[in-house]
Amino acid sequence: MNLKRLSAGLAVALLGAAAPAWADDVVTVGMILPMTGPSQSTGKQEQAAAQLFIQQHGDTVAGKKIKLEIKDDTGAADVTKRLAQELVTNDHAAALMGFGLTPLALAVAPIATEAKVPEIVTAAATAIITEKSPYIVRTSFTLPQVSAPMADWCLKNNIKKVVTIVTDYGPGVDAEKWYSETFTKGGGTIAEQIRVPLKNPDFAPFLQRVKDDAPDAVFVFVPSGFGAVFMKQFIERGLDKSGIKLIGTGDVTDDDLLADIGDAALGAVTTHHYSVAHDSPENKAFVQAFEKANNGMRPNFMAVAAYDGMALLYRALEKTKGSTDGDALIAAMKGESWMSPRGKVTIDPDTRDIVQTVYVRKVEKVDGQLYNVEFASIPDVKDPFKASKH
Ligand code: DHB
């Protein structure tokens, strides 16, 4: 009798002790971000947005408790890969999220495939990323998606000769190709294509070349967080007063950096999928809550993508009734459509990339502060790289 009771007690104790961190009612989301290093603003923005989403929507979905595990990969791909492996193996993460730069997102693709775990890319934006695993889905954007519309705008606005200057890796090469090809097809001239290294970028010597080429405009792509350094050198070289128009994707006039950049950014025209100034009730509520929770920090396009990454996961879990089976989650995400702070978004069921409105914006001062003010929009833009292959 005593023995029986003892063994029953032991069994309970053992069960308790063995209760894993990945208990059935907990869904671990491994969010891997550059929280330190040159892309730390992406990490800071994305962490704040994911936490805001959970705070607003509760940490329980379809009976499951959401556990957000934030990990710092410092922007180094080998670290991203190791963290992803640990999150999948040790923490039994049901989804991996984040990835501040293209090489970091690519490093995780084989792990997502092998473990059948969704990899929700909320930052990195080179077009090919989603083709590297059937478990990758993206809520940020692609560079072709925002670069081609910039060329269309130039063709309609008397800009005839352009120099491109991009950071020399995946997204920069995408931006250069899709801007230049669209522009030249429409009759524009590309005077020069300049690529600047990602590590320790020094734009100054290249900017002198831009000045010498005397184009109508310079088209720029730098990753989020690098725009202030670029603009500082742009001003030092006198390009702000040269009559050469500054155009680009919205990464260079990042909402997060505009105050630091200052009035030199006034008049810059960019194409992008999100501006903090986007005029909608959803965005007003988002910006207000984000700033309140983060000491007045402005959300940028990285924040909105992480917020939507969480939204997509919540929606998928509701559809699977809490099942964390990777195939079921990806199937649930395909074709999902919802109202984001940036406007209506849809996950393309064929490519798992995001379909969204691309806005044309101009830096203006509103109530004493600099904003990317939207003045035209192109709805339902798909990634043109994938569209060109179908
Ligand atoms: C990527 C990173 C960025 O910060 C950005 O603004 C766009 C693209 C990337 O590495 O894919």
mmCIF file of C-alpha atoms and ligand atoms in Angstrom:
data_model
loop_
_atom_site.group_PDB
_atom_site.id
_atom_site.type_symbol
_atom_site.label_atom_id
_atom_site.label_comp_id
_atom_site.label_asym_id
_atom_site.label_seq_id
_atom_site.Cartn_x
_atom_site.Cartn_y
_atom_site.Cartn_z
ATOM 1 C CA MET A 1 0.000 0.000 0.000
ATOM 2 C CA ASN A 2 2.703 2.396 1.080
ATOM 3 C CA LEU A 3 4.831 1.288 -1.785
ATOM 4 C CA LYS A 4 1.969 1.858 -4.195
ATOM 5 C CA ARG A 5 1.384 5.341 -2.853
ATOM 6 C CA LEU A 6 5.095 6.027 -2.993
ATOM 7 C CA SER A 7 5.397 4.972 -6.621
ATOM 8 C CA ALA A 8 2.302 6.956 -7.562
ATOM 9 C CA GLY A 9 3.845 9.973 -5.851
ATOM 10 C CA LEU A 10 7.098 9.361 -7.612
ATOM 11 C CA ALA A 11 5.385 9.128 -10.961
ATOM 12 C CA VAL A 12 3.674 12.473 -10.359
ATOM 13 C CA ALA A 13 6.944 14.008 -9.222
ATOM 14 C CA LEU A 14 8.744 12.651 -12.243
ATOM 15 C CA LEU A 15 6.027 13.846 -14.556
ATOM 16 C CA GLY A 16 6.259 17.259 -12.976
ATOM 17 C CA ALA A 17 10.015 17.310 -13.244
ATOM 18 C CA ALA A 18 9.900 16.140 -16.817
ATOM 19 C CA ALA A 19 7.250 18.684 -17.826
ATOM 20 C CA PRO A 20 9.132 20.141 -20.758
ATOM 21 C CA ALA A 21 9.549 23.791 -21.601
ATOM 22 C CA TRP A 22 7.795 22.848 -24.862
ATOM 23 C CA ALA A 23 4.655 21.673 -23.052
ATOM 24 C CA ASP A 24 1.794 21.138 -25.469
ATOM 25 C CA ASP A 25 0.005 24.287 -24.400
ATOM 26 C CA VAL A 26 3.026 26.550 -25.026
ATOM 27 C CA VAL A 27 3.997 27.814 -28.471
ATOM 28 C CA THR A 28 7.597 29.026 -28.477
ATOM 29 C CA VAL A 29 8.382 31.649 -31.102
ATOM 30 C CA GLY A 30 12.114 32.062 -31.625
ATOM 31 C CA MET A 31 12.777 35.608 -32.760
ATOM 32 C CA ILE A 32 16.356 36.042 -33.963
ATOM 33 C CA LEU A 33 17.457 39.635 -34.470
ATOM 34 C CA PRO A 34 20.567 41.809 -34.631
ATOM 35 C CA MET A 35 20.179 43.459 -31.203
ATOM 36 C CA THR A 36 23.798 44.677 -31.317
ATOM 37 C CA GLY A 37 26.078 45.759 -34.175
ATOM 38 C CA PRO A 38 25.380 48.029 -37.150
ATOM 39 C CA SER A 39 21.814 46.719 -37.712
ATOM 40 C CA GLN A 40 20.740 47.011 -34.081
ATOM 41 C CA SER A 41 17.988 49.507 -34.925
ATOM 42 C CA THR A 42 16.268 46.686 -36.830
ATOM 43 C CA GLY A 43 16.483 44.469 -33.746
ATOM 44 C CA LYS A 44 15.198 47.190 -31.434
ATOM 45 C CA GLN A 45 12.278 48.077 -33.716
ATOM 46 C CA GLU A 46 11.242 44.484 -34.360
ATOM 47 C CA GLN A 47 11.435 43.396 -30.738
ATOM 48 C CA ALA A 48 9.316 46.363 -29.654
ATOM 49 C CA ALA A 49 6.701 45.661 -32.336
ATOM 50 C CA ALA A 50 6.404 41.920 -31.591
ATOM 51 C CA GLN A 51 6.026 42.665 -27.885
ATOM 52 C CA LEU A 52 3.428 45.349 -28.607
ATOM 53 C CA PHE A 53 1.395 42.906 -30.682
ATOM 54 C CA ILE A 54 1.349 40.373 -27.843
ATOM 55 C CA GLN A 55 0.525 43.060 -25.297
ATOM 56 C CA GLN A 56 -2.418 44.223 -27.420
ATOM 57 C CA HIS A 57 -3.754 40.820 -28.490
ATOM 58 C CA GLY A 58 -2.968 38.737 -25.414
ATOM 59 C CA ASP A 59 -0.470 35.904 -25.082
ATOM 60 C CA THR A 60 -3.000 33.136 -25.687
ATOM 61 C CA VAL A 61 -4.198 32.011 -29.123
ATOM 62 C CA ALA A 62 -6.439 29.023 -29.828
ATOM 63 C CA GLY A 63 -5.795 27.782 -26.288
ATOM 64 C CA LYS A 64 -2.007 28.037 -26.654
ATOM 65 C CA LYS A 65 0.285 30.280 -24.669
ATOM 66 C CA ILE A 66 2.702 32.267 -26.831
ATOM 67 C CA LYS A 67 6.253 32.402 -25.506
ATOM 68 C CA LEU A 68 8.432 34.890 -27.374
ATOM 69 C CA GLU A 69 12.157 34.077 -27.135
ATOM 70 C CA ILE A 70 14.300 36.952 -28.413
ATOM 71 C CA LYS A 71 17.880 36.058 -29.404
ATOM 72 C CA ASP A 72 20.686 38.387 -30.524
ATOM 73 C CA ASP A 73 22.638 37.121 -33.527
ATOM 74 C CA THR A 74 24.762 40.332 -33.626
ATOM 75 C CA GLY A 75 24.196 40.345 -37.400
ATOM 76 C CA ALA A 76 26.510 37.329 -37.946
ATOM 77 C CA ALA A 77 25.077 34.484 -40.054
ATOM 78 C CA ASP A 78 26.911 31.669 -38.238
ATOM 79 C CA VAL A 79 25.383 32.875 -34.972
ATOM 80 C CA THR A 80 21.901 33.096 -36.543
ATOM 81 C CA LYS A 81 22.246 29.509 -37.720
ATOM 82 C CA ARG A 82 23.394 28.193 -34.340
ATOM 83 C CA LEU A 83 20.599 30.041 -32.510
ATOM 84 C CA ALA A 84 17.992 28.700 -34.941
ATOM 85 C CA GLN A 85 19.268 25.152 -34.443
ATOM 86 C CA GLU A 86 19.149 25.537 -30.652
ATOM 87 C CA LEU A 87 15.665 27.038 -30.712
ATOM 88 C CA VAL A 88 14.359 24.159 -32.817
ATOM 89 C CA THR A 89 16.183 21.347 -30.990
ATOM 90 C CA ASN A 90 16.216 22.492 -27.363
ATOM 91 C CA ASP A 91 13.213 24.804 -27.134
ATOM 92 C CA HIS A 92 11.061 23.000 -29.732
ATOM 93 C CA ALA A 93 10.215 26.385 -31.245
ATOM 94 C CA ALA A 94 7.071 26.196 -33.389
ATOM 95 C CA ALA A 95 8.159 29.157 -35.501
ATOM 96 C CA LEU A 96 11.311 31.146 -36.185
ATOM 97 C CA MET A 97 10.973 34.837 -36.893
ATOM 98 C CA GLY A 98 13.015 37.992 -37.592
ATOM 99 C CA PHE A 99 16.274 37.942 -39.646
ATOM 100 C CA GLY A 100 17.593 41.478 -39.992
ATOM 101 C CA LEU A 101 19.769 40.946 -43.067
ATOM 102 C CA THR A 102 19.584 38.697 -46.121
ATOM 103 C CA PRO A 103 22.548 36.423 -45.234
ATOM 104 C CA LEU A 104 20.955 35.802 -41.818
ATOM 105 C CA ALA A 105 17.616 34.740 -43.332
ATOM 106 C CA LEU A 106 19.375 32.504 -45.869
ATOM 107 C CA ALA A 107 21.421 30.764 -43.143
ATOM 108 C CA VAL A 108 18.229 29.483 -41.500
ATOM 109 C CA ALA A 109 16.502 28.165 -44.641
ATOM 110 C CA PRO A 110 17.974 24.621 -44.463
ATOM 111 C CA ILE A 111 17.021 24.354 -40.779
ATOM 112 C CA ALA A 112 13.430 25.433 -41.505
ATOM 113 C CA THR A 113 13.213 22.817 -44.261
ATOM 114 C CA GLU A 114 14.670 19.980 -42.239
ATOM 115 C CA ALA A 115 12.711 20.708 -39.051
ATOM 116 C CA LYS A 116 9.522 21.644 -40.980
ATOM 117 C CA VAL A 117 9.292 24.835 -38.907
ATOM 118 C CA PRO A 118 7.921 28.074 -40.420
ATOM 119 C CA GLU A 119 10.573 30.768 -40.933
ATOM 120 C CA ILE A 120 8.728 34.080 -40.867
ATOM 121 C CA VAL A 121 11.010 36.679 -42.455
ATOM 122 C CA THR A 122 10.076 40.072 -41.037
ATOM 123 C CA ALA A 123 13.067 42.087 -42.307
ATOM 124 C CA ALA A 124 15.420 40.685 -44.969
ATOM 125 C CA ALA A 125 14.212 41.663 -48.433
ATOM 126 C CA THR A 126 16.233 40.050 -51.244
ATOM 127 C CA ALA A 127 13.707 38.526 -53.638
ATOM 128 C CA ILE A 128 15.120 34.980 -53.754
ATOM 129 C CA ILE A 129 14.863 34.338 -49.984
ATOM 130 C CA THR A 130 11.387 32.763 -50.070
ATOM 131 C CA GLU A 131 12.561 30.313 -52.741
ATOM 132 C CA LYS A 132 15.145 28.793 -50.407
ATOM 133 C CA SER A 133 12.633 26.807 -48.344
ATOM 134 C CA PRO A 134 8.931 25.928 -48.654
ATOM 135 C CA TYR A 135 8.680 26.887 -44.946
ATOM 136 C CA ILE A 136 9.677 30.525 -45.510
ATOM 137 C CA VAL A 137 6.977 33.189 -45.532
ATOM 138 C CA ARG A 138 7.683 36.924 -45.581
ATOM 139 C CA THR A 139 5.868 39.932 -44.094
ATOM 140 C CA SER A 140 8.409 42.656 -44.955
ATOM 141 C CA PHE A 141 8.856 43.417 -48.671
ATOM 142 C CA THR A 142 11.193 42.710 -51.572
ATOM 143 C CA LEU A 143 13.583 45.191 -53.148
ATOM 144 C CA PRO A 144 12.251 44.563 -56.686
ATOM 145 C CA GLN A 145 8.741 45.297 -55.339
ATOM 146 C CA VAL A 146 9.679 48.831 -54.272
ATOM 147 C CA SER A 147 12.478 49.629 -56.785
ATOM 148 C CA ALA A 148 10.579 49.124 -60.049
ATOM 149 C CA PRO A 149 7.845 51.649 -59.029
ATOM 150 C CA MET A 150 10.569 54.244 -58.335
ATOM 151 C CA ALA A 151 11.753 53.898 -61.960
ATOM 152 C CA ASP A 152 8.168 54.275 -63.215
ATOM 153 C CA TRP A 153 7.791 57.483 -61.210
ATOM 154 C CA CYS A 154 11.066 58.893 -62.628
ATOM 155 C CA LEU A 155 9.992 58.143 -66.206
ATOM 156 C CA LYS A 156 6.818 60.173 -65.661
ATOM 157 C CA ASN A 157 8.600 63.039 -63.914
ATOM 158 C CA ASN A 158 11.225 64.225 -66.351
ATOM 159 C CA ILE A 159 14.150 62.400 -64.748
ATOM 160 C CA LYS A 160 16.254 61.179 -67.652
ATOM 161 C CA LYS A 161 19.740 60.395 -66.374
ATOM 162 C CA VAL A 162 20.408 58.586 -63.093
ATOM 163 C CA VAL A 163 23.364 57.187 -61.138
ATOM 164 C CA THR A 164 22.578 54.264 -58.836
ATOM 165 C CA ILE A 165 24.447 53.724 -55.580
ATOM 166 C CA VAL A 166 23.675 50.609 -53.548
ATOM 167 C CA THR A 167 25.107 48.519 -50.740
ATOM 168 C CA ASP A 168 26.919 45.599 -52.344
ATOM 169 C CA TYR A 169 24.941 42.505 -51.301
ATOM 170 C CA GLY A 170 21.635 40.788 -52.140
ATOM 171 C CA PRO A 171 19.085 43.574 -51.594
ATOM 172 C CA GLY A 172 21.343 46.264 -53.102
ATOM 173 C CA VAL A 173 21.929 44.181 -56.209
ATOM 174 C CA ASP A 174 18.155 43.573 -56.481
ATOM 175 C CA ALA A 175 17.449 47.307 -56.116
ATOM 176 C CA GLU A 176 20.070 48.240 -58.718
ATOM 177 C CA LYS A 177 18.801 45.658 -61.223
ATOM 178 C CA TRP A 178 15.071 46.362 -60.898
ATOM 179 C CA TYR A 179 15.434 50.121 -60.816
ATOM 180 C CA SER A 180 17.890 50.231 -63.737
ATOM 181 C CA GLU A 181 16.144 47.716 -65.984
ATOM 182 C CA THR A 182 12.734 49.313 -65.528
ATOM 183 C CA PHE A 183 14.185 52.788 -66.067
ATOM 184 C CA THR A 184 16.183 51.962 -69.218
ATOM 185 C CA LYS A 185 13.292 49.947 -70.715
ATOM 186 C CA GLY A 186 11.201 53.114 -70.430
ATOM 187 C CA GLY A 187 13.870 55.241 -72.145
ATOM 188 C CA GLY A 188 15.938 56.448 -69.174
ATOM 189 C CA THR A 189 19.741 56.465 -69.029
ATOM 190 C CA ILE A 190 21.828 54.976 -66.234
ATOM 191 C CA ALA A 191 25.111 56.939 -66.203
ATOM 192 C CA GLU A 192 26.833 54.733 -63.652
ATOM 193 C CA GLN A 193 26.101 51.902 -61.191
ATOM 194 C CA ILE A 194 28.071 52.157 -57.956
ATOM 195 C CA ARG A 195 28.239 49.490 -55.229
ATOM 196 C CA VAL A 196 29.536 50.215 -51.721
ATOM 197 C CA PRO A 197 30.584 47.469 -49.252
ATOM 198 C CA LEU A 198 28.171 46.505 -46.450
ATOM 199 C CA LYS A 199 30.931 46.472 -43.830
ATOM 200 C CA ASN A 200 32.294 49.896 -42.796
ATOM 201 C CA PRO A 201 30.784 51.725 -45.738
ATOM 202 C CA ASP A 202 32.538 54.900 -46.849
ATOM 203 C CA PHE A 203 30.359 56.636 -49.411
ATOM 204 C CA ALA A 204 32.510 59.767 -49.791
ATOM 205 C CA PRO A 205 34.716 58.744 -52.774
ATOM 206 C CA PHE A 206 31.680 57.365 -54.601
ATOM 207 C CA LEU A 207 29.666 60.498 -53.957
ATOM 208 C CA GLN A 208 32.359 62.573 -55.660
ATOM 209 C CA ARG A 209 31.856 60.398 -58.737
ATOM 210 C CA VAL A 210 28.106 60.954 -58.564
ATOM 211 C CA LYS A 211 28.732 64.695 -58.527
ATOM 212 C CA ASP A 212 31.047 64.484 -61.540
ATOM 213 C CA ASP A 213 28.483 62.456 -63.515
ATOM 214 C CA ALA A 214 25.954 65.295 -62.960
ATOM 215 C CA PRO A 215 22.828 63.132 -63.342
ATOM 216 C CA ASP A 216 19.262 64.391 -62.780
ATOM 217 C CA ALA A 217 18.996 62.085 -59.772
ATOM 218 C CA VAL A 218 20.895 59.597 -57.657
ATOM 219 C CA PHE A 219 19.017 56.406 -56.772
ATOM 220 C CA VAL A 220 20.081 54.996 -53.394
ATOM 221 C CA PHE A 221 19.649 51.748 -51.503
ATOM 222 C CA VAL A 222 21.271 51.277 -48.102
ATOM 223 C CA PRO A 223 19.913 48.912 -45.437
ATOM 224 C CA SER A 224 17.843 50.229 -42.543
ATOM 225 C CA GLY A 225 20.007 52.050 -40.020
ATOM 226 C CA PHE A 226 22.641 53.168 -42.569
ATOM 227 C CA GLY A 227 20.770 56.147 -44.038
ATOM 228 C CA ALA A 228 22.139 58.725 -41.582
ATOM 229 C CA VAL A 229 25.778 57.875 -42.420
ATOM 230 C CA PHE A 230 25.004 58.084 -46.124
ATOM 231 C CA MET A 231 23.219 61.415 -45.763
ATOM 232 C CA LYS A 232 26.000 62.910 -43.618
ATOM 233 C CA GLN A 233 28.499 62.251 -46.407
ATOM 234 C CA PHE A 234 25.976 63.364 -49.035
ATOM 235 C CA ILE A 235 25.839 66.743 -47.292
ATOM 236 C CA GLU A 236 29.622 66.914 -46.661
ATOM 237 C CA ARG A 237 30.222 66.449 -50.383
ATOM 238 C CA GLY A 238 27.744 69.230 -51.125
ATOM 239 C CA LEU A 239 25.357 66.968 -53.017
ATOM 240 C CA ASP A 240 22.355 68.393 -51.180
ATOM 241 C CA LYS A 241 23.065 71.707 -52.928
ATOM 242 C CA SER A 242 24.108 70.272 -56.304
ATOM 243 C CA GLY A 243 20.637 70.109 -57.839
ATOM 244 C CA ILE A 244 20.974 66.319 -58.115
ATOM 245 C CA LYS A 245 17.719 64.878 -56.808
ATOM 246 C CA LEU A 246 17.847 62.204 -54.115
ATOM 247 C CA ILE A 247 15.603 59.213 -54.863
ATOM 248 C CA GLY A 248 15.564 55.633 -53.674
ATOM 249 C CA THR A 249 13.743 52.961 -51.779
ATOM 250 C CA GLY A 250 12.426 54.087 -48.398
ATOM 251 C CA ASP A 251 15.283 52.405 -46.528
ATOM 252 C CA VAL A 252 17.492 55.508 -46.917
ATOM 253 C CA THR A 253 14.906 57.925 -45.472
ATOM 254 C CA ASP A 254 14.021 55.526 -42.649
ATOM 255 C CA ASP A 255 11.330 57.029 -40.384
ATOM 256 C CA ASP A 256 13.527 56.072 -37.444
ATOM 257 C CA LEU A 257 16.429 58.219 -38.728
ATOM 258 C CA LEU A 258 14.789 61.257 -40.344
ATOM 259 C CA ALA A 259 15.162 63.437 -37.257
ATOM 260 C CA ASP A 260 18.926 62.670 -37.155
ATOM 261 C CA ILE A 261 19.334 63.252 -40.880
ATOM 262 C CA GLY A 262 17.703 66.656 -40.698
ATOM 263 C CA ASP A 263 16.567 69.108 -43.351
ATOM 264 C CA ALA A 264 19.017 67.814 -45.993
ATOM 265 C CA ALA A 265 16.492 65.021 -46.565
ATOM 266 C CA LEU A 266 13.732 67.496 -47.516
ATOM 267 C CA GLY A 267 12.368 66.772 -50.979
ATOM 268 C CA ALA A 268 13.823 63.245 -51.269
ATOM 269 C CA VAL A 269 11.361 61.043 -53.154
ATOM 270 C CA THR A 270 11.263 57.343 -52.297
ATOM 271 C CA THR A 271 9.027 54.349 -52.890
ATOM 272 C CA HIS A 272 8.209 52.030 -50.008
ATOM 273 C CA HIS A 273 5.490 50.000 -48.346
ATOM 274 C CA TYR A 274 5.319 51.864 -45.044
ATOM 275 C CA SER A 275 5.551 55.385 -43.689
ATOM 276 C CA VAL A 276 4.871 56.328 -40.083
ATOM 277 C CA ALA A 277 2.803 59.147 -41.627
ATOM 278 C CA HIS A 278 0.446 56.716 -43.415
ATOM 279 C CA ASP A 279 -3.015 58.148 -42.969
ATOM 280 C CA SER A 280 -5.303 55.398 -41.700
ATOM 281 C CA PRO A 281 -7.054 54.646 -38.418
ATOM 282 C CA GLU A 282 -5.078 51.382 -38.093
ATOM 283 C CA ASN A 283 -1.775 53.203 -38.470
ATOM 284 C CA LYS A 284 -2.688 56.041 -36.129
ATOM 285 C CA ALA A 285 -3.555 53.505 -33.407
ATOM 286 C CA PHE A 286 -0.369 51.515 -34.097
ATOM 287 C CA VAL A 287 1.949 54.534 -34.007
ATOM 288 C CA GLN A 288 0.342 55.928 -30.868
ATOM 289 C CA ALA A 289 0.605 52.627 -28.987
ATOM 290 C CA PHE A 290 4.153 51.946 -30.229
ATOM 291 C CA GLU A 291 5.423 55.386 -29.214
ATOM 292 C CA LYS A 292 3.708 55.148 -25.850
ATOM 293 C CA ALA A 293 5.298 51.760 -25.093
ATOM 294 C CA ASN A 294 8.770 52.844 -26.275
ATOM 295 C CA ASN A 295 9.508 56.297 -24.861
ATOM 296 C CA GLY A 296 8.368 58.084 -27.986
ATOM 297 C CA MET A 297 10.431 55.987 -30.440
ATOM 298 C CA ARG A 298 8.913 56.147 -33.913
ATOM 299 C CA PRO A 299 8.097 52.821 -35.500
ATOM 300 C CA ASN A 300 9.695 52.231 -38.910
ATOM 301 C CA PHE A 301 9.072 49.715 -41.707
ATOM 302 C CA MET A 302 10.918 47.025 -39.748
ATOM 303 C CA ALA A 303 8.529 47.453 -36.819
ATOM 304 C CA VAL A 304 5.446 47.118 -38.983
ATOM 305 C CA ALA A 305 6.785 43.924 -40.585
ATOM 306 C CA ALA A 306 7.414 42.312 -37.187
ATOM 307 C CA TYR A 307 3.960 43.398 -35.975
ATOM 308 C CA ASP A 308 2.479 41.746 -39.067
ATOM 309 C CA GLY A 309 4.684 38.670 -38.604
ATOM 310 C CA MET A 310 3.026 38.143 -35.219
ATOM 311 C CA ALA A 311 -0.384 38.909 -36.731
ATOM 312 C CA LEU A 312 0.188 36.239 -39.374
ATOM 313 C CA LEU A 313 1.253 33.644 -36.804
ATOM 314 C CA TYR A 314 -1.781 34.380 -34.611
ATOM 315 C CA ARG A 315 -4.099 34.090 -37.613
ATOM 316 C CA ALA A 316 -2.499 30.805 -38.669
ATOM 317 C CA LEU A 317 -2.777 29.326 -35.162
ATOM 318 C CA GLU A 318 -6.436 30.279 -35.062
ATOM 319 C CA LYS A 319 -6.973 28.499 -38.382
ATOM 320 C CA THR A 320 -5.116 25.340 -37.278
ATOM 321 C CA LYS A 321 -7.022 25.459 -33.950
ATOM 322 C CA GLY A 322 -3.721 25.608 -32.114
ATOM 323 C CA SER A 323 -1.897 22.900 -34.069
ATOM 324 C CA THR A 324 1.779 23.779 -34.483
ATOM 325 C CA ASP A 325 2.383 21.294 -37.285
ATOM 326 C CA GLY A 326 4.685 23.217 -39.663
ATOM 327 C CA ASP A 327 2.899 22.112 -42.834
ATOM 328 C CA ALA A 328 -0.478 23.056 -41.351
ATOM 329 C CA LEU A 329 0.794 26.476 -40.256
ATOM 330 C CA ILE A 330 2.308 27.271 -43.670
ATOM 331 C CA ALA A 331 -0.886 26.114 -45.408
ATOM 332 C CA ALA A 332 -2.887 28.385 -43.097
ATOM 333 C CA MET A 333 -0.636 31.357 -43.855
ATOM 334 C CA LYS A 334 -0.934 31.042 -47.639
ATOM 335 C CA GLY A 335 -3.512 33.488 -48.955
ATOM 336 C CA GLU A 336 -4.088 35.167 -45.552
ATOM 337 C CA SER A 337 -5.118 38.785 -45.948
ATOM 338 C CA TRP A 338 -5.561 41.445 -43.295
ATOM 339 C CA MET A 339 -5.512 45.163 -42.610
ATOM 340 C CA SER A 340 -2.014 46.143 -41.488
ATOM 341 C CA PRO A 341 -0.972 49.607 -40.277
ATOM 342 C CA ARG A 342 0.523 49.964 -43.817
ATOM 343 C CA GLY A 343 -2.768 49.093 -45.567
ATOM 344 C CA LYS A 344 -4.195 45.813 -46.886
ATOM 345 C CA VAL A 345 -1.670 42.974 -47.124
ATOM 346 C CA THR A 346 -1.970 39.433 -48.492
ATOM 347 C CA ILE A 347 0.386 36.458 -48.396
ATOM 348 C CA ASP A 348 0.695 35.299 -51.996
ATOM 349 C CA PRO A 349 -0.287 31.605 -51.853
ATOM 350 C CA ASP A 350 2.102 30.749 -54.698
ATOM 351 C CA THR A 351 5.255 32.515 -53.513
ATOM 352 C CA ARG A 352 4.662 33.063 -49.739
ATOM 353 C CA ASP A 353 5.763 36.666 -50.287
ATOM 354 C CA ILE A 354 3.698 39.682 -49.288
ATOM 355 C CA VAL A 355 1.413 41.507 -51.728
ATOM 356 C CA GLN A 356 0.925 45.129 -50.700
ATOM 357 C CA THR A 357 0.513 48.751 -51.730
ATOM 358 C CA VAL A 358 3.698 50.580 -52.688
ATOM 359 C CA TYR A 359 3.579 54.299 -51.901
ATOM 360 C CA VAL A 360 5.471 57.172 -53.507
ATOM 361 C CA ARG A 361 6.542 59.576 -50.776
ATOM 362 C CA LYS A 362 8.384 62.848 -50.371
ATOM 363 C CA VAL A 363 10.238 64.039 -47.269
ATOM 364 C CA GLU A 364 8.383 67.038 -45.896
ATOM 365 C CA LYS A 365 8.156 68.902 -42.639
ATOM 366 C CA VAL A 366 4.852 68.515 -40.839
ATOM 367 C CA ASP A 367 4.359 70.289 -37.500
ATOM 368 C CA GLY A 368 8.117 70.822 -37.264
ATOM 369 C CA GLN A 369 9.035 67.164 -37.847
ATOM 370 C CA LEU A 370 10.297 65.355 -40.930
ATOM 371 C CA TYR A 371 8.097 62.682 -42.474
ATOM 372 C CA ASN A 372 7.892 60.559 -45.618
ATOM 373 C CA VAL A 373 4.586 61.998 -46.830
ATOM 374 C CA GLU A 374 2.769 59.640 -49.200
ATOM 375 C CA PHE A 375 1.395 61.289 -52.345
ATOM 376 C CA ALA A 376 0.696 58.403 -54.734
ATOM 377 C CA SER A 377 0.085 54.689 -54.356
ATOM 378 C CA ILE A 378 0.181 51.518 -56.436
ATOM 379 C CA PRO A 379 -2.105 48.866 -54.905
ATOM 380 C CA ASP A 380 -1.562 45.086 -54.756
ATOM 381 C CA VAL A 381 2.078 44.993 -55.896
ATOM 382 C CA LYS A 382 3.532 41.473 -56.071
ATOM 383 C CA ASP A 383 7.251 40.771 -56.035
ATOM 384 C CA PRO A 384 8.041 41.340 -59.739
ATOM 385 C CA PHE A 385 11.020 38.951 -59.666
ATOM 386 C CA LYS A 386 8.715 35.987 -59.030
ATOM 387 C CA ALA A 387 5.939 37.387 -61.234
ATOM 388 C CA SER A 388 8.450 37.599 -64.127
ATOM 389 C CA LYS A 389 9.079 33.871 -63.925
ATOM 390 C CA HIS A 390 5.420 32.750 -64.123
HETATM 391 C C1 DHB B 1 17.808 44.152 -45.946
HETATM 392 C C2 DHB B 1 18.136 44.800 -44.779
HETATM 393 C C3 DHB B 1 17.620 46.052 -44.524
HETATM 394 O O1 DHB B 1 17.908 46.694 -43.384
HETATM 395 C C4 DHB B 1 16.782 46.684 -45.447
HETATM 396 O O2 DHB B 1 16.328 47.903 -45.170
HETATM 397 C C5 DHB B 1 16.457 46.026 -46.607
HETATM 398 C C6 DHB B 1 16.974 44.763 -46.860
HETATM 399 C C7 DHB B 1 18.379 42.822 -46.234
HETATM 400 O O3 DHB B 1 19.506 42.526 -45.781
HETATM 401 O O4 DHB B 1 17.738 42.023 -46.910
#
